[in-house]
Amino acid sequence: MNLLNSLIELLTENVANSVIKDAITNKQTCELKYLDDEKLPEGAQARTIQPVAYGYSKKNNPVVRAYQTSGPSLKVNEKGIPLPDWRLFRVDWIKSMKAKKGEDSLFLTFSEPPLYNPSGDNSMTRMMYNSKF
C-alpha cells in the first residue's frame, strides 16, 4: 500500500471513529452508505442503522455492530427476512455515516430481535465502545 492510500485510510477512519463513538454514546439512529451498496438495485438508498458497539473483528478490522432497520442489504437472517436485523459493518467499507435528525433520531430499546448482548460480541476480539441500555 502506498503512502497516499495509507493517509486516506487513516483520515477516513479517524473521521468515522468520532462519528461512530458519538452515535453509540448518544444512542443515535444513523444513515449509512456502505461500499457494497452499488451491487444492489437500490444502491443509492442509505441504510438506517442503530449502532451499539465498535471494536475489532477476528481479522483485526475495525467494525461496528448495528441494528439495521431499513435500506439495502445483501444478507438475510435465518428466517430469510432481510431487515430489520443485526449487522456487522467494516469501518473501512463505510462511505458515509451521519446521525439522523428529527423524531426518529434516537433509539432507546429494541423489541426484535432479542436485545443486544452488552457484555460482548462473538464477532469481535476487542470491543472499544458499547451502548449502555
PDB file of C-alpha atoms in Angstrom:
ATOM      1  CA  MET A   1       0.000   0.000   0.000  1.00  0.00           C
ATOM      2  CA  ASN A   2       1.431   3.393  -0.884  1.00  0.00           C
ATOM      3  CA  LEU A   3       1.657   6.432   1.384  1.00  0.00           C
ATOM      4  CA  LEU A   4      -1.359   8.199  -0.155  1.00  0.00           C
ATOM      5  CA  ASN A   5      -3.640   5.176   0.372  1.00  0.00           C
ATOM      6  CA  SER A   6      -2.396   4.840   3.954  1.00  0.00           C
ATOM      7  CA  LEU A   7      -3.073   8.501   4.645  1.00  0.00           C
ATOM      8  CA  ILE A   8      -6.571   8.349   3.106  1.00  0.00           C
ATOM      9  CA  GLU A   9      -7.380   5.240   5.152  1.00  0.00           C
ATOM     10  CA  LEU A  10      -6.122   6.872   8.352  1.00  0.00           C
ATOM     11  CA  LEU A  11      -8.047  10.119   7.794  1.00  0.00           C
ATOM     12  CA  THR A  12     -11.236   8.310   6.809  1.00  0.00           C
ATOM     13  CA  GLU A  13     -11.035   6.006   9.815  1.00  0.00           C
ATOM     14  CA  ASN A  14     -10.437   8.889  12.243  1.00  0.00           C
ATOM     15  CA  VAL A  15     -13.483  10.794  10.984  1.00  0.00           C
ATOM     16  CA  ALA A  16     -15.627   7.652  11.045  1.00  0.00           C
ATOM     17  CA  ASN A  17     -14.416   6.713  14.542  1.00  0.00           C
ATOM     18  CA  SER A  18     -15.546  10.010  16.093  1.00  0.00           C
ATOM     19  CA  VAL A  19     -18.939   9.808  14.353  1.00  0.00           C
ATOM     20  CA  ILE A  20     -19.317   6.175  15.415  1.00  0.00           C
ATOM     21  CA  LYS A  21     -18.327   6.866  19.019  1.00  0.00           C
ATOM     22  CA  ASP A  22     -20.791   9.786  19.252  1.00  0.00           C
ATOM     23  CA  ALA A  23     -23.591   7.707  17.711  1.00  0.00           C
ATOM     24  CA  ILE A  24     -23.015   4.826  20.135  1.00  0.00           C
ATOM     25  CA  THR A  25     -22.622   7.061  23.188  1.00  0.00           C
ATOM     26  CA  ASN A  26     -25.662   9.205  22.357  1.00  0.00           C
ATOM     27  CA  LYS A  27     -27.784   6.306  21.010  1.00  0.00           C
ATOM     28  CA  GLN A  28     -28.323   7.997  17.665  1.00  0.00           C
ATOM     29  CA  THR A  29     -30.016   6.444  14.671  1.00  0.00           C
ATOM     30  CA  CYS A  30     -27.755   6.978  11.645  1.00  0.00           C
ATOM     31  CA  GLU A  31     -27.854   6.943   7.881  1.00  0.00           C
ATOM     32  CA  LEU A  32     -25.036   4.899   6.406  1.00  0.00           C
ATOM     33  CA  LYS A  33     -23.733   4.370   2.885  1.00  0.00           C
ATOM     34  CA  TYR A  34     -21.630   1.235   2.516  1.00  0.00           C
ATOM     35  CA  LEU A  35     -19.040   0.155  -0.039  1.00  0.00           C
ATOM     36  CA  ASP A  36     -21.047  -2.793  -1.421  1.00  0.00           C
ATOM     37  CA  ASP A  37     -24.285  -0.786  -1.843  1.00  0.00           C
ATOM     38  CA  GLU A  38     -23.589  -0.222  -5.531  1.00  0.00           C
ATOM     39  CA  LYS A  39     -24.024  -4.005  -6.044  1.00  0.00           C
ATOM     40  CA  LEU A  40     -27.661  -3.665  -5.048  1.00  0.00           C
ATOM     41  CA  PRO A  41     -30.520  -2.454  -7.279  1.00  0.00           C
ATOM     42  CA  GLU A  42     -31.415   0.279  -4.791  1.00  0.00           C
ATOM     43  CA  GLY A  43     -27.756   1.155  -4.185  1.00  0.00           C
ATOM     44  CA  ALA A  44     -28.357   4.889  -3.924  1.00  0.00           C
ATOM     45  CA  GLN A  45     -30.602   4.441  -0.881  1.00  0.00           C
ATOM     46  CA  ALA A  46     -28.986   4.968   2.542  1.00  0.00           C
ATOM     47  CA  ARG A  47     -29.177   2.300   5.227  1.00  0.00           C
ATOM     48  CA  THR A  48     -30.777   3.239   8.542  1.00  0.00           C
ATOM     49  CA  ILE A  49     -28.825   1.762  11.427  1.00  0.00           C
ATOM     50  CA  GLN A  50     -28.678   1.934  15.201  1.00  0.00           C
ATOM     51  CA  PRO A  51     -25.009   1.392  16.120  1.00  0.00           C
ATOM     52  CA  VAL A  52     -24.417  -0.230  19.501  1.00  0.00           C
ATOM     53  CA  ALA A  53     -20.774  -1.355  19.537  1.00  0.00           C
ATOM     54  CA  TYR A  54     -17.407  -0.604  17.971  1.00  0.00           C
ATOM     55  CA  GLY A  55     -14.428  -2.934  18.084  1.00  0.00           C
ATOM     56  CA  TYR A  56     -12.117  -5.166  16.095  1.00  0.00           C
ATOM     57  CA  SER A  57     -13.099  -8.277  14.166  1.00  0.00           C
ATOM     58  CA  LYS A  58     -11.289 -11.609  14.348  1.00  0.00           C
ATOM     59  CA  LYS A  59      -9.357 -10.458  11.258  1.00  0.00           C
ATOM     60  CA  ASN A  60      -8.381  -7.273  13.151  1.00  0.00           C
ATOM     61  CA  ASN A  61     -10.590  -4.961  11.063  1.00  0.00           C
ATOM     62  CA  PRO A  62     -12.392  -2.111  12.856  1.00  0.00           C
ATOM     63  CA  VAL A  63     -16.123  -2.946  12.843  1.00  0.00           C
ATOM     64  CA  VAL A  64     -19.454  -1.569  14.017  1.00  0.00           C
ATOM     65  CA  ARG A  65     -22.274  -3.782  15.323  1.00  0.00           C
ATOM     66  CA  ALA A  66     -25.589  -2.154  14.441  1.00  0.00           C
ATOM     67  CA  TYR A  67     -29.261  -2.944  14.137  1.00  0.00           C
ATOM     68  CA  GLN A  68     -30.241  -2.143  10.542  1.00  0.00           C
ATOM     69  CA  THR A  69     -33.883  -1.136  10.201  1.00  0.00           C
ATOM     70  CA  SER A  70     -34.078  -0.129   6.537  1.00  0.00           C
ATOM     71  CA  GLY A  71     -32.150   0.363   3.324  1.00  0.00           C
ATOM     72  CA  PRO A  72     -30.253  -2.035   1.097  1.00  0.00           C
ATOM     73  CA  SER A  73     -28.752  -5.280   2.372  1.00  0.00           C
ATOM     74  CA  LEU A  74     -27.047  -8.245   0.726  1.00  0.00           C
ATOM     75  CA  LYS A  75     -27.884 -10.569   3.621  1.00  0.00           C
ATOM     76  CA  VAL A  76     -30.982 -12.190   5.073  1.00  0.00           C
ATOM     77  CA  ASN A  77     -31.487 -13.624   8.556  1.00  0.00           C
ATOM     78  CA  GLU A  78     -32.084 -17.288   9.384  1.00  0.00           C
ATOM     79  CA  LYS A  79     -35.779 -16.886   8.517  1.00  0.00           C
ATOM     80  CA  GLY A  80     -34.961 -15.475   5.071  1.00  0.00           C
ATOM     81  CA  ILE A  81     -36.013 -11.964   6.077  1.00  0.00           C
ATOM     82  CA  PRO A  82     -33.539  -9.224   5.155  1.00  0.00           C
ATOM     83  CA  LEU A  83     -34.481  -6.481   7.657  1.00  0.00           C
ATOM     84  CA  PRO A  84     -34.615  -5.429  10.376  1.00  0.00           C
ATOM     85  CA  ASP A  85     -31.683  -7.406  11.733  1.00  0.00           C
ATOM     86  CA  TRP A  86     -28.263  -7.140  13.332  1.00  0.00           C
ATOM     87  CA  ARG A  87     -25.360  -6.381  11.003  1.00  0.00           C
ATOM     88  CA  LEU A  88     -21.603  -6.066  11.376  1.00  0.00           C
ATOM     89  CA  PHE A  89     -20.102  -3.258   9.266  1.00  0.00           C
ATOM     90  CA  ARG A  90     -16.409  -2.885   8.495  1.00  0.00           C
ATOM     91  CA  VAL A  91     -15.402   0.707   9.230  1.00  0.00           C
ATOM     92  CA  ASP A  92     -13.108   0.891   6.206  1.00  0.00           C
ATOM     93  CA  TRP A  93     -16.088  -0.008   3.980  1.00  0.00           C
ATOM     94  CA  ILE A  94     -18.311   2.782   5.346  1.00  0.00           C
ATOM     95  CA  LYS A  95     -18.533   5.501   2.692  1.00  0.00           C
ATOM     96  CA  SER A  96     -20.516   7.899   4.881  1.00  0.00           C
ATOM     97  CA  MET A  97     -22.352   7.871   8.178  1.00  0.00           C
ATOM     98  CA  LYS A  98     -24.340  10.673   9.773  1.00  0.00           C
ATOM     99  CA  ALA A  99     -26.786  10.975  12.631  1.00  0.00           C
ATOM    100  CA  LYS A 100     -30.437  11.367  11.631  1.00  0.00           C
ATOM    101  CA  LYS A 101     -32.315  14.427  12.745  1.00  0.00           C
ATOM    102  CA  GLY A 102     -35.897  14.639  13.963  1.00  0.00           C
ATOM    103  CA  GLU A 103     -38.220  12.362  15.923  1.00  0.00           C
ATOM    104  CA  ASP A 104     -36.568   9.076  14.992  1.00  0.00           C
ATOM    105  CA  SER A 105     -33.018  10.300  15.666  1.00  0.00           C
ATOM    106  CA  LEU A 106     -32.661   8.438  18.999  1.00  0.00           C
ATOM    107  CA  PHE A 107     -33.314   4.855  19.974  1.00  0.00           C
ATOM    108  CA  LEU A 108     -33.894   3.575  23.482  1.00  0.00           C
ATOM    109  CA  THR A 109     -34.549  -0.147  23.194  1.00  0.00           C
ATOM    110  CA  PHE A 110     -35.244  -2.923  20.711  1.00  0.00           C
ATOM    111  CA  SER A 111     -38.242  -5.231  20.570  1.00  0.00           C
ATOM    112  CA  GLU A 112     -36.987  -7.674  17.898  1.00  0.00           C
ATOM    113  CA  PRO A 113     -34.642  -9.481  17.571  1.00  0.00           C
ATOM    114  CA  PRO A 114     -33.620 -10.175  21.171  1.00  0.00           C
ATOM    115  CA  LEU A 115     -31.697  -7.412  22.880  1.00  0.00           C
ATOM    116  CA  TYR A 116     -28.045  -6.960  22.083  1.00  0.00           C
ATOM    117  CA  ASN A 117     -25.656  -8.704  24.472  1.00  0.00           C
ATOM    118  CA  PRO A 118     -23.965  -5.794  26.298  1.00  0.00           C
ATOM    119  CA  SER A 119     -21.226  -7.986  27.762  1.00  0.00           C
ATOM    120  CA  GLY A 120     -19.696  -8.974  24.435  1.00  0.00           C
ATOM    121  CA  ASP A 121     -19.913  -9.757  20.762  1.00  0.00           C
ATOM    122  CA  ASN A 122     -18.591 -13.081  19.431  1.00  0.00           C
ATOM    123  CA  SER A 123     -17.639 -11.385  16.153  1.00  0.00           C
ATOM    124  CA  MET A 124     -15.258  -9.008  17.926  1.00  0.00           C
ATOM    125  CA  THR A 125     -11.943  -9.787  19.576  1.00  0.00           C
ATOM    126  CA  ARG A 126     -11.778  -6.344  21.217  1.00  0.00           C
ATOM    127  CA  MET A 127     -14.661  -4.002  21.975  1.00  0.00           C
ATOM    128  CA  MET A 128     -13.795  -0.295  22.202  1.00  0.00           C
ATOM    129  CA  TYR A 129     -17.249   1.312  22.650  1.00  0.00           C
ATOM    130  CA  ASN A 130     -20.525  -0.239  23.678  1.00  0.00           C
ATOM    131  CA  SER A 131     -24.001   1.251  24.240  1.00  0.00           C
ATOM    132  CA  LYS A 132     -25.392   1.172  27.755  1.00  0.00           C
ATOM    133  CA  PHE A 133     -29.044   0.099  27.963  1.00  0.00           C
TER     134      PHE A 133
END
